[in-house]
JSON list of C-alpha atoms in Angstrom, two decimals:
[
{"chain": "A", "resi": 1, "resn": "MET", "atom": "CA", "xyz": [-4.39, 27.12, -38.48]},
{"chain": "A", "resi": 2, "resn": "ALA", "atom": "CA", "xyz": [-5.05, 23.33, -38.87]},
{"chain": "A", "resi": 3, "resn": "LEU", "atom": "CA", "xyz": [-1.75, 22.36, -36.74]},
{"chain": "A", "resi": 4, "resn": "ALA", "atom": "CA", "xyz": [-3.14, 24.59, -34.03]},
{"chain": "A", "resi": 5, "resn": "VAL", "atom": "CA", "xyz": [-6.64, 23.43, -33.85]},
{"chain": "A", "resi": 6, "resn": "GLY", "atom": "CA", "xyz": [-5.08, 19.73, -33.84]},
{"chain": "A", "resi": 7, "resn": "ALA", "atom": "CA", "xyz": [-2.85, 20.65, -30.99]},
{"chain": "A", "resi": 8, "resn": "PHE", "atom": "CA", "xyz": [-5.68, 22.51, -29.09]},
{"chain": "A", "resi": 9, "resn": "HIS", "atom": "CA", "xyz": [-7.42, 19.15, -29.36]},
{"chain": "A", "resi": 10, "resn": "ARG", "atom": "CA", "xyz": [-4.79, 16.78, -28.62]},
{"chain": "A", "resi": 11, "resn": "ALA", "atom": "CA", "xyz": [-4.53, 19.34, -25.21]},
{"chain": "A", "resi": 12, "resn": "VAL", "atom": "CA", "xyz": [-8.03, 19.32, -24.62]},
{"chain": "A", "resi": 13, "resn": "GLU", "atom": "CA", "xyz": [-8.19, 15.38, -24.75]},
{"chain": "A", "resi": 14, "resn": "GLY", "atom": "CA", "xyz": [-5.14, 14.84, -22.57]},
{"chain": "A", "resi": 15, "resn": "LEU", "atom": "CA", "xyz": [-6.78, 17.24, -19.89]},
{"chain": "A", "resi": 16, "resn": "LEU", "atom": "CA", "xyz": [-10.02, 15.15, -20.03]},
{"chain": "A", "resi": 17, "resn": "ALA", "atom": "CA", "xyz": [-7.70, 12.11, -19.70]},
{"chain": "A", "resi": 18, "resn": "GLU", "atom": "CA", "xyz": [-6.23, 13.70, -17.01]},
{"chain": "A", "resi": 19, "resn": "VAL", "atom": "CA", "xyz": [-9.43, 14.52, -14.92]},
{"chain": "A", "resi": 20, "resn": "ALA", "atom": "CA", "xyz": [-11.26, 11.02, -15.50]},
{"chain": "A", "resi": 21, "resn": "ARG", "atom": "CA", "xyz": [-7.62, 9.32, -14.33]},
{"chain": "A", "resi": 22, "resn": "GLN", "atom": "CA", "xyz": [-7.82, 11.74, -11.08]},
{"chain": "A", "resi": 23, "resn": "ARG", "atom": "CA", "xyz": [-11.66, 11.03, -10.78]},
{"chain": "A", "resi": 24, "resn": "ASP", "atom": "CA", "xyz": [-11.17, 7.06, -10.89]},
{"chain": "A", "resi": 25, "resn": "GLU", "atom": "CA", "xyz": [-8.16, 7.62, -8.20]},
{"chain": "A", "resi": 26, "resn": "ILE", "atom": "CA", "xyz": [-10.39, 9.67, -5.82]},
{"chain": "A", "resi": 27, "resn": "GLU", "atom": "CA", "xyz": [-13.17, 6.85, -6.14]},
{"chain": "A", "resi": 28, "resn": "HIS", "atom": "CA", "xyz": [-10.62, 4.33, -5.77]},
{"chain": "A", "resi": 29, "resn": "LEU", "atom": "CA", "xyz": [-9.40, 5.89, -2.16]},
{"chain": "A", "resi": 30, "resn": "ALA", "atom": "CA", "xyz": [-13.00, 6.40, -1.05]},
{"chain": "A", "resi": 31, "resn": "THR", "atom": "CA", "xyz": [-13.94, 2.82, -1.47]},
{"chain": "A", "resi": 32, "resn": "HIS", "atom": "CA", "xyz": [-10.29, 0.97, -0.98]},
{"chain": "A", "resi": 33, "resn": "ASP", "atom": "CA", "xyz": [-8.24, 0.57, 2.36]},
{"chain": "A", "resi": 34, "resn": "LYS", "atom": "CA", "xyz": [-5.00, 2.65, 1.53]},
{"chain": "A", "resi": 35, "resn": "LEU", "atom": "CA", "xyz": [-2.93, 0.17, 3.79]},
{"chain": "A", "resi": 36, "resn": "THR", "atom": "CA", "xyz": [-3.98, -3.22, 2.30]},
{"chain": "A", "resi": 37, "resn": "GLY", "atom": "CA", "xyz": [-5.88, -1.98, -1.26]},
{"chain": "A", "resi": 38, "resn": "LEU", "atom": "CA", "xyz": [-8.99, -3.96, -0.24]},
{"chain": "A", "resi": 39, "resn": "PRO", "atom": "CA", "xyz": [-12.27, -2.71, -0.75]},
{"chain": "A", "resi": 40, "resn": "ALA", "atom": "CA", "xyz": [-13.37, -1.00, 2.70]},
{"chain": "A", "resi": 41, "resn": "LEU", "atom": "CA", "xyz": [-16.66, -1.53, 4.52]},
{"chain": "A", "resi": 42, "resn": "ARG", "atom": "CA", "xyz": [-18.73, 0.98, 2.25]},
{"chain": "A", "resi": 43, "resn": "LEU", "atom": "CA", "xyz": [-17.95, -1.05, -1.06]},
{"chain": "A", "resi": 44, "resn": "ALA", "atom": "CA", "xyz": [-18.06, -4.41, 0.95]},
{"chain": "A", "resi": 45, "resn": "ALA", "atom": "CA", "xyz": [-21.65, -3.45, 1.80]},
{"chain": "A", "resi": 46, "resn": "ASP", "atom": "CA", "xyz": [-22.62, -2.40, -1.68]},
{"chain": "A", "resi": 47, "resn": "ARG", "atom": "CA", "xyz": [-21.34, -5.92, -2.99]},
{"chain": "A", "resi": 48, "resn": "ILE", "atom": "CA", "xyz": [-23.40, -7.95, 0.00]},
{"chain": "A", "resi": 49, "resn": "ASP", "atom": "CA", "xyz": [-26.46, -6.26, -1.18]},
{"chain": "A", "resi": 50, "resn": "MET", "atom": "CA", "xyz": [-25.91, -6.80, -4.70]},
{"chain": "A", "resi": 51, "resn": "ALA", "atom": "CA", "xyz": [-24.96, -10.76, -3.84]},
{"chain": "A", "resi": 52, "resn": "LEU", "atom": "CA", "xyz": [-28.45, -11.12, -1.81]},
{"chain": "A", "resi": 53, "resn": "SER", "atom": "CA", "xyz": [-30.55, -9.55, -4.18]},
{"chain": "A", "resi": 54, "resn": "HIS", "atom": "CA", "xyz": [-29.18, -11.90, -6.94]},
{"chain": "A", "resi": 55, "resn": "ALA", "atom": "CA", "xyz": [-29.08, -14.87, -4.66]},
{"chain": "A", "resi": 56, "resn": "ALA", "atom": "CA", "xyz": [-32.83, -14.15, -3.91]},
{"chain": "A", "resi": 57, "resn": "ARG", "atom": "CA", "xyz": [-33.54, -14.07, -7.82]},
{"chain": "A", "resi": 58, "resn": "ASN", "atom": "CA", "xyz": [-31.82, -16.99, -8.32]},
{"chain": "A", "resi": 59, "resn": "GLY", "atom": "CA", "xyz": [-32.02, -19.44, -5.37]},
{"chain": "A", "resi": 60, "resn": "ASP", "atom": "CA", "xyz": [-28.34, -19.30, -4.43]},
{"chain": "A", "resi": 61, "resn": "LYS", "atom": "CA", "xyz": [-26.79, -18.73, -1.01]},
{"chain": "A", "resi": 62, "resn": "VAL", "atom": "CA", "xyz": [-24.58, -16.28, 0.24]},
{"chain": "A", "resi": 63, "resn": "ALA", "atom": "CA", "xyz": [-21.75, -16.58, 2.63]},
{"chain": "A", "resi": 64, "resn": "LEU", "atom": "CA", "xyz": [-20.39, -13.73, 4.63]},
{"chain": "A", "resi": 65, "resn": "LEU", "atom": "CA", "xyz": [-17.06, -14.34, 6.78]},
{"chain": "A", "resi": 66, "resn": "PHE", "atom": "CA", "xyz": [-16.11, -12.20, 9.72]},
{"chain": "A", "resi": 67, "resn": "VAL", "atom": "CA", "xyz": [-12.36, -12.71, 9.84]},
{"chain": "A", "resi": 68, "resn": "ASP", "atom": "CA", "xyz": [-10.63, -11.29, 13.30]},
{"chain": "A", "resi": 69, "resn": "LEU", "atom": "CA", "xyz": [-6.87, -11.90, 13.62]},
{"chain": "A", "resi": 70, "resn": "ASP", "atom": "CA", "xyz": [-5.54, -13.65, 16.64]},
{"chain": "A", "resi": 71, "resn": "GLY", "atom": "CA", "xyz": [-2.50, -12.30, 18.39]},
{"chain": "A", "resi": 72, "resn": "PHE", "atom": "CA", "xyz": [-2.82, -9.23, 16.19]},
{"chain": "A", "resi": 73, "resn": "LYS", "atom": "CA", "xyz": [-2.20, -6.90, 19.51]},
{"chain": "A", "resi": 74, "resn": "ALA", "atom": "CA", "xyz": [0.65, -8.74, 20.45]},
{"chain": "A", "resi": 75, "resn": "VAL", "atom": "CA", "xyz": [2.67, -8.34, 17.34]},
{"chain": "A", "resi": 76, "resn": "ASN", "atom": "CA", "xyz": [2.22, -4.54, 17.78]},
{"chain": "A", "resi": 77, "resn": "ASP", "atom": "CA", "xyz": [2.92, -4.45, 21.22]},
{"chain": "A", "resi": 78, "resn": "LYS", "atom": "CA", "xyz": [6.33, -6.42, 20.93]},
{"chain": "A", "resi": 79, "resn": "HIS", "atom": "CA", "xyz": [7.29, -5.29, 17.38]},
{"chain": "A", "resi": 80, "resn": "GLY", "atom": "CA", "xyz": [5.77, -1.81, 16.58]},
{"chain": "A", "resi": 81, "resn": "HIS", "atom": "CA", "xyz": [3.13, -0.55, 14.50]},
{"chain": "A", "resi": 82, "resn": "GLU", "atom": "CA", "xyz": [5.34, -1.11, 11.26]},
{"chain": "A", "resi": 83, "resn": "ALA", "atom": "CA", "xyz": [5.19, -4.95, 12.01]},
{"chain": "A", "resi": 84, "resn": "GLY", "atom": "CA", "xyz": [1.22, -4.94, 12.46]},
{"chain": "A", "resi": 85, "resn": "ASP", "atom": "CA", "xyz": [1.21, -2.86, 9.11]},
{"chain": "A", "resi": 86, "resn": "ARG", "atom": "CA", "xyz": [3.36, -5.47, 7.52]},
{"chain": "A", "resi": 87, "resn": "VAL", "atom": "CA", "xyz": [0.98, -8.43, 8.92]},
{"chain": "A", "resi": 88, "resn": "LEU", "atom": "CA", "xyz": [-2.01, -6.48, 7.74]},
{"chain": "A", "resi": 89, "resn": "ALA", "atom": "CA", "xyz": [-0.58, -6.25, 4.23]},
{"chain": "A", "resi": 90, "resn": "GLU", "atom": "CA", "xyz": [0.07, -9.96, 4.03]},
{"chain": "A", "resi": 91, "resn": "VAL", "atom": "CA", "xyz": [-2.93, -11.09, 5.48]},
{"chain": "A", "resi": 92, "resn": "ALA", "atom": "CA", "xyz": [-4.84, -9.11, 3.01]},
{"chain": "A", "resi": 93, "resn": "ALA", "atom": "CA", "xyz": [-2.44, -10.63, 0.24]},
{"chain": "A", "resi": 94, "resn": "ARG", "atom": "CA", "xyz": [-3.22, -14.16, 1.26]},
{"chain": "A", "resi": 95, "resn": "LEU", "atom": "CA", "xyz": [-6.76, -13.43, 1.65]},
{"chain": "A", "resi": 96, "resn": "LYS", "atom": "CA", "xyz": [-7.05, -12.62, -2.07]},
{"chain": "A", "resi": 97, "resn": "THR", "atom": "CA", "xyz": [-5.18, -16.28, -2.72]},
{"chain": "A", "resi": 98, "resn": "CYS", "atom": "CA", "xyz": [-8.17, -18.07, -1.15]},
{"chain": "A", "resi": 99, "resn": "VAL", "atom": "CA", "xyz": [-11.14, -16.95, -2.69]},
{"chain": "A", "resi": 100, "resn": "ARG", "atom": "CA", "xyz": [-12.26, -16.62, -6.45]},
{"chain": "A", "resi": 101, "resn": "ALA", "atom": "CA", "xyz": [-12.44, -13.64, -8.65]},
{"chain": "A", "resi": 102, "resn": "SER", "atom": "CA", "xyz": [-16.22, -13.02, -8.33]},
{"chain": "A", "resi": 103, "resn": "ASP", "atom": "CA", "xyz": [-15.82, -13.07, -4.32]},
{"chain": "A", "resi": 104, "resn": "THR", "atom": "CA", "xyz": [-15.08, -9.63, -2.29]},
{"chain": "A", "resi": 105, "resn": "ALA", "atom": "CA", "xyz": [-12.28, -9.75, 0.57]},
{"chain": "A", "resi": 106, "resn": "ALA", "atom": "CA", "xyz": [-12.58, -6.64, 2.57]},
{"chain": "A", "resi": 107, "resn": "ARG", "atom": "CA", "xyz": [-10.45, -4.72, 5.51]},
{"chain": "A", "resi": 108, "resn": "ILE", "atom": "CA", "xyz": [-13.62, -3.29, 7.70]},
{"chain": "A", "resi": 109, "resn": "GLY", "atom": "CA", "xyz": [-10.92, -1.77, 10.20]},
{"chain": "A", "resi": 110, "resn": "GLY", "atom": "CA", "xyz": [-8.33, -2.55, 12.40]},
{"chain": "A", "resi": 111, "resn": "ASP", "atom": "CA", "xyz": [-7.38, -6.29, 12.08]},
{"chain": "A", "resi": 112, "resn": "GLU", "atom": "CA", "xyz": [-10.78, -7.34, 10.94]},
{"chain": "A", "resi": 113, "resn": "PHE", "atom": "CA", "xyz": [-11.55, -8.17, 7.55]},
{"chain": "A", "resi": 114, "resn": "ILE", "atom": "CA", "xyz": [-14.76, -9.93, 5.67]},
{"chain": "A", "resi": 115, "resn": "VAL", "atom": "CA", "xyz": [-15.07, -12.19, 2.67]},
{"chain": "A", "resi": 116, "resn": "VAL", "atom": "CA", "xyz": [-18.19, -12.24, 0.87]},
{"chain": "A", "resi": 117, "resn": "LEU", "atom": "CA", "xyz": [-18.94, -15.51, -1.18]},
{"chain": "A", "resi": 118, "resn": "PRO", "atom": "CA", "xyz": [-21.87, -15.01, -3.84]},
{"chain": "A", "resi": 119, "resn": "ASP", "atom": "CA", "xyz": [-23.51, -17.53, -5.78]},
{"chain": "A", "resi": 120, "resn": "LEU", "atom": "CA", "xyz": [-23.19, -20.65, -3.49]},
{"chain": "A", "resi": 121, "resn": "HIS", "atom": "CA", "xyz": [-25.24, -23.90, -3.52]},
{"chain": "A", "resi": 122, "resn": "ASP", "atom": "CA", "xyz": [-23.53, -25.57, -0.46]},
{"chain": "A", "resi": 123, "resn": "ALA", "atom": "CA", "xyz": [-23.11, -23.59, 2.61]},
{"chain": "A", "resi": 124, "resn": "ALA", "atom": "CA", "xyz": [-20.01, -26.05, 3.22]},
{"chain": "A", "resi": 125, "resn": "ALA", "atom": "CA", "xyz": [-18.17, -24.67, 0.81]},
{"chain": "A", "resi": 126, "resn": "ALA", "atom": "CA", "xyz": [-17.93, -21.89, 3.02]},
{"chain": "A", "resi": 127, "resn": "GLY", "atom": "CA", "xyz": [-16.32, -23.88, 5.98]},
{"chain": "A", "resi": 128, "resn": "GLU", "atom": "CA", "xyz": [-13.79, -25.01, 3.11]},
{"chain": "A", "resi": 129, "resn": "VAL", "atom": "CA", "xyz": [-12.89, -21.48, 2.15]},
{"chain": "A", "resi": 130, "resn": "ALA", "atom": "CA", "xyz": [-12.61, -20.44, 5.95]},
{"chain": "A", "resi": 131, "resn": "ASP", "atom": "CA", "xyz": [-10.10, -23.22, 6.74]},
{"chain": "A", "resi": 132, "resn": "LYS", "atom": "CA", "xyz": [-8.03, -22.14, 3.60]},
{"chain": "A", "resi": 133, "resn": "ILE", "atom": "CA", "xyz": [-7.80, -18.69, 5.25]},
{"chain": "A", "resi": 134, "resn": "ILE", "atom": "CA", "xyz": [-7.16, -19.81, 8.75]},
{"chain": "A", "resi": 135, "resn": "GLN", "atom": "CA", "xyz": [-3.80, -21.97, 7.36]},
{"chain": "A", "resi": 136, "resn": "ALA", "atom": "CA", "xyz": [-2.95, -19.23, 4.86]},
{"chain": "A", "resi": 137, "resn": "VAL", "atom": "CA", "xyz": [-3.16, -16.44, 7.90]},
{"chain": "A", "resi": 138, "resn": "SER", "atom": "CA", "xyz": [-1.39, -18.79, 10.32]},
{"chain": "A", "resi": 139, "resn": "ALA", "atom": "CA", "xyz": [1.77, -19.15, 8.07]},
{"chain": "A", "resi": 140, "resn": "PRO", "atom": "CA", "xyz": [5.24, -17.10, 9.50]},
{"chain": "A", "resi": 141, "resn": "ILE", "atom": "CA", "xyz": [5.27, -13.75, 8.44]},
{"chain": "A", "resi": 142, "resn": "ALA", "atom": "CA", "xyz": [8.58, -12.27, 7.91]},
{"chain": "A", "resi": 143, "resn": "PHE", "atom": "CA", "xyz": [9.40, -8.85, 9.08]},
{"chain": "A", "resi": 144, "resn": "GLY", "atom": "CA", "xyz": [13.58, -7.98, 9.39]},
{"chain": "A", "resi": 145, "resn": "THR", "atom": "CA", "xyz": [15.16, -10.96, 11.41]},
{"chain": "A", "resi": 146, "resn": "ALA", "atom": "CA", "xyz": [11.59, -11.53, 12.99]},
{"chain": "A", "resi": 147, "resn": "SER", "atom": "CA", "xyz": [9.12, -13.77, 12.21]},
{"chain": "A", "resi": 148, "resn": "LEU", "atom": "CA", "xyz": [5.49, -12.77, 12.80]},
{"chain": "A", "resi": 149, "resn": "ALA", "atom": "CA", "xyz": [2.79, -14.88, 13.95]},
{"chain": "A", "resi": 150, "resn": "VAL", "atom": "CA", "xyz": [-1.27, -14.46, 14.05]},
{"chain": "A", "resi": 151, "resn": "GLY", "atom": "CA", "xyz": [-4.03, -16.79, 13.74]},
{"chain": "A", "resi": 152, "resn": "ALA", "atom": "CA", "xyz": [-7.78, -16.39, 12.38]},
{"chain": "A", "resi": 153, "resn": "SER", "atom": "CA", "xyz": [-10.99, -16.68, 14.09]},
{"chain": "A", "resi": 154, "resn": "ILE", "atom": "CA", "xyz": [-13.76, -16.62, 11.73]},
{"chain": "A", "resi": 155, "resn": "GLY", "atom": "CA", "xyz": [-17.65, -16.61, 12.08]},
{"chain": "A", "resi": 156, "resn": "ILE", "atom": "CA", "xyz": [-19.90, -17.69, 8.70]},
{"chain": "A", "resi": 157, "resn": "ALA", "atom": "CA", "xyz": [-23.20, -16.36, 8.29]},
{"chain": "A", "resi": 158, "resn": "VAL", "atom": "CA", "xyz": [-25.16, -17.74, 5.07]},
{"chain": "A", "resi": 159, "resn": "PHE", "atom": "CA", "xyz": [-27.97, -16.37, 3.24]},
{"chain": "A", "resi": 160, "resn": "PRO", "atom": "CA", "xyz": [-30.63, -17.35, 3.34]},
{"chain": "A", "resi": 161, "resn": "ASP", "atom": "CA", "xyz": [-30.06, -19.99, 6.15]},
{"chain": "A", "resi": 162, "resn": "HIS", "atom": "CA", "xyz": [-28.99, -17.84, 9.08]},
{"chain": "A", "resi": 163, "resn": "ALA", "atom": "CA", "xyz": [-30.50, -14.29, 7.86]},
{"chain": "A", "resi": 164, "resn": "GLN", "atom": "CA", "xyz": [-32.70, -12.58, 5.63]},
{"chain": "A", "resi": 165, "resn": "ASP", "atom": "CA", "xyz": [-30.90, -9.50, 5.02]},
{"chain": "A", "resi": 166, "resn": "SER", "atom": "CA", "xyz": [-27.38, -7.80, 4.98]},
{"chain": "A", "resi": 167, "resn": "ILE", "atom": "CA", "xyz": [-27.40, -6.32, 8.71]},
{"chain": "A", "resi": 168, "resn": "ALA", "atom": "CA", "xyz": [-28.78, -9.38, 9.89]},
{"chain": "A", "resi": 169, "resn": "LEU", "atom": "CA", "xyz": [-26.16, -11.23, 8.30]},
{"chain": "A", "resi": 170, "resn": "ARG", "atom": "CA", "xyz": [-23.30, -9.20, 9.43]},
{"chain": "A", "resi": 171, "resn": "ARG", "atom": "CA", "xyz": [-24.34, -9.45, 12.91]},
{"chain": "A", "resi": 172, "resn": "ALA", "atom": "CA", "xyz": [-24.76, -13.28, 12.97]},
{"chain": "A", "resi": 173, "resn": "ALA", "atom": "CA", "xyz": [-21.16, -13.73, 11.24]},
{"chain": "A", "resi": 174, "resn": "ASP", "atom": "CA", "xyz": [-19.80, -11.26, 13.80]},
{"chain": "A", "resi": 175, "resn": "GLY", "atom": "CA", "xyz": [-21.62, -13.25, 16.55]},
{"chain": "A", "resi": 176, "resn": "ALA", "atom": "CA", "xyz": [-20.26, -16.38, 15.45]},
{"chain": "A", "resi": 177, "resn": "MET", "atom": "CA", "xyz": [-16.69, -15.11, 15.44]},
{"chain": "A", "resi": 178, "resn": "TYR", "atom": "CA", "xyz": [-16.85, -13.91, 18.95]},
{"chain": "A", "resi": 179, "resn": "GLU", "atom": "CA", "xyz": [-17.79, -17.56, 20.17]},
{"chain": "A", "resi": 180, "resn": "VAL", "atom": "CA", "xyz": [-14.83, -18.82, 18.30]},
{"chain": "A", "resi": 181, "resn": "LYS", "atom": "CA", "xyz": [-12.73, -16.34, 20.46]},
{"chain": "A", "resi": 182, "resn": "ARG", "atom": "CA", "xyz": [-14.58, -17.70, 23.31]},
{"chain": "A", "resi": 183, "resn": "GLN", "atom": "CA", "xyz": [-13.78, -21.21, 22.26]},
{"chain": "A", "resi": 184, "resn": "GLY", "atom": "CA", "xyz": [-9.94, -21.05, 21.77]},
{"chain": "A", "resi": 185, "resn": "LYS", "atom": "CA", "xyz": [-9.38, -19.08, 18.70]},
{"chain": "A", "resi": 186, "resn": "ASN", "atom": "CA", "xyz": [-7.90, -20.10, 15.41]},
{"chain": "A", "resi": 187, "resn": "ALA", "atom": "CA", "xyz": [-10.98, -22.02, 14.23]},
{"chain": "A", "resi": 188, "resn": "HIS", "atom": "CA", "xyz": [-14.12, -20.90, 12.36]},
{"chain": "A", "resi": 189, "resn": "ALA", "atom": "CA", "xyz": [-17.92, -21.71, 13.03]},
{"chain": "A", "resi": 190, "resn": "PHE", "atom": "CA", "xyz": [-21.30, -21.27, 11.58]},
{"chain": "A", "resi": 191, "resn": "ALA", "atom": "CA", "xyz": [-24.09, -19.24, 13.20]},
{"chain": "A", "resi": 192, "resn": "GLN", "atom": "CA", "xyz": [-27.42, -21.12, 13.94]},
{"chain": "A", "resi": 193, "resn": "ALA", "atom": "CA", "xyz": [-30.01, -21.19, 11.51]},
{"chain": "A", "resi": 194, "resn": "VAL", "atom": "CA", "xyz": [-32.97, -18.86, 11.25]},
{"chain": "A", "resi": 195, "resn": "LYS", "atom": "CA", "xyz": [-35.84, -20.29, 13.06]},
{"chain": "A", "resi": 196, "resn": "PRO", "atom": "CA", "xyz": [-39.27, -20.72, 11.44]},
{"chain": "A", "resi": 197, "resn": "ASP", "atom": "CA", "xyz": [-40.64, -17.62, 12.43]},
{"chain": "A", "resi": 198, "resn": "GLY", "atom": "CA", "xyz": [-37.87, -15.91, 10.32]},
{"chain": "A", "resi": 199, "resn": "VAL", "atom": "CA", "xyz": [-35.59, -14.84, 13.50]},
{"chain": "A", "resi": 200, "resn": "ALA", "atom": "CA", "xyz": [-32.18, -15.71, 13.78]},
{"chain": "A", "resi": 201, "resn": "PRO", "atom": "CA", "xyz": [-31.32, -16.76, 17.72]},
{"chain": "A", "resi": 202, "resn": "PRO", "atom": "CA", "xyz": [-29.72, -14.01, 19.65]},
{"chain": "A", "resi": 203, "resn": "THR", "atom": "CA", "xyz": [-26.75, -16.38, 20.93]},
{"chain": "A", "resi": 204, "resn": "GLY", "atom": "CA", "xyz": [-25.25, -19.42, 20.29]},
{"chain": "A", "resi": 205, "resn": "ILE", "atom": "CA", "xyz": [-23.63, -20.96, 17.05]},
{"chain": "A", "resi": 206, "resn": "GLU", "atom": "CA", "xyz": [-23.27, -24.49, 15.49]},
{"chain": "A", "resi": 207, "resn": "PRO", "atom": "CA", "xyz": [-19.98, -26.49, 16.56]},
{"chain": "A", "resi": 208, "resn": "VAL", "atom": "CA", "xyz": [-16.63, -25.00, 16.03]},
{"chain": "A", "resi": 209, "resn": "SER", "atom": "CA", "xyz": [-14.87, -26.54, 13.23]},
{"chain": "A", "resi": 210, "resn": "GLU", "atom": "CA", "xyz": [-10.88, -26.46, 14.01]},
{"chain": "A", "resi": 211, "resn": "THR", "atom": "CA", "xyz": [-8.37, -26.67, 11.40]}
]
C-alpha cells in the first residue's frame, strides 16, 4: 500500500512539473519572438515602463534605441526569405553581445529592433552602445556561399532628456531613426531635448553621429 501511495505521489508531482513547464513555455512564446528568441514588443514595453519608474525614483536616465536595418529588403529580394531569417537571427545574436545583462534587446516586428538601456548616468553612453551595434551589425553574415550585408540606422531617445513617458520616448526614438535614414543611413542620432514646457519638438534631431 505504501509503495502504491508513493508511486501515486511521484506521478502527481511529475504531472504538476509538466504542467508548470508547459505554462512557462506558453508564457515564453507569448512574450518572445519565435525566430530570434528576443523579447517581443509586449515584454519590451513592460521593461521600458519598469525602467522609467525606477529612473524617476532614483534620478537616473533610460535610453531607448530604435534600430532599423539598412539593406534588409535587398537581401530578401536577392537571396530569399530564408536568407532574411538568417540575417534577423544573426543580428539578434549580435545585439545581445553589445548590451549588458540588465539591458533589453527586443525585436518589435519585421527588421525593427529596440534596445532599452536602464540605469544610465550619462546619455553619451547610449551613443557608444549604438556605435557598437552599428559595427557589429555591419559585419558580413555568411549564408551558404553568399556573404550578406546589412547596416543599422539607430534613433536614440533618453528619459527624461527627450521624453517624459514611454510612449513619447518610443516616438522620439522612432523619429530620430527616420531622420538618420533621410541623412544617409548606417549611423545614429539623438532626439532633441524636451523644451522647457515639457513638450518634445515635433521634428528635427541633434546632429547625426556616423561610425
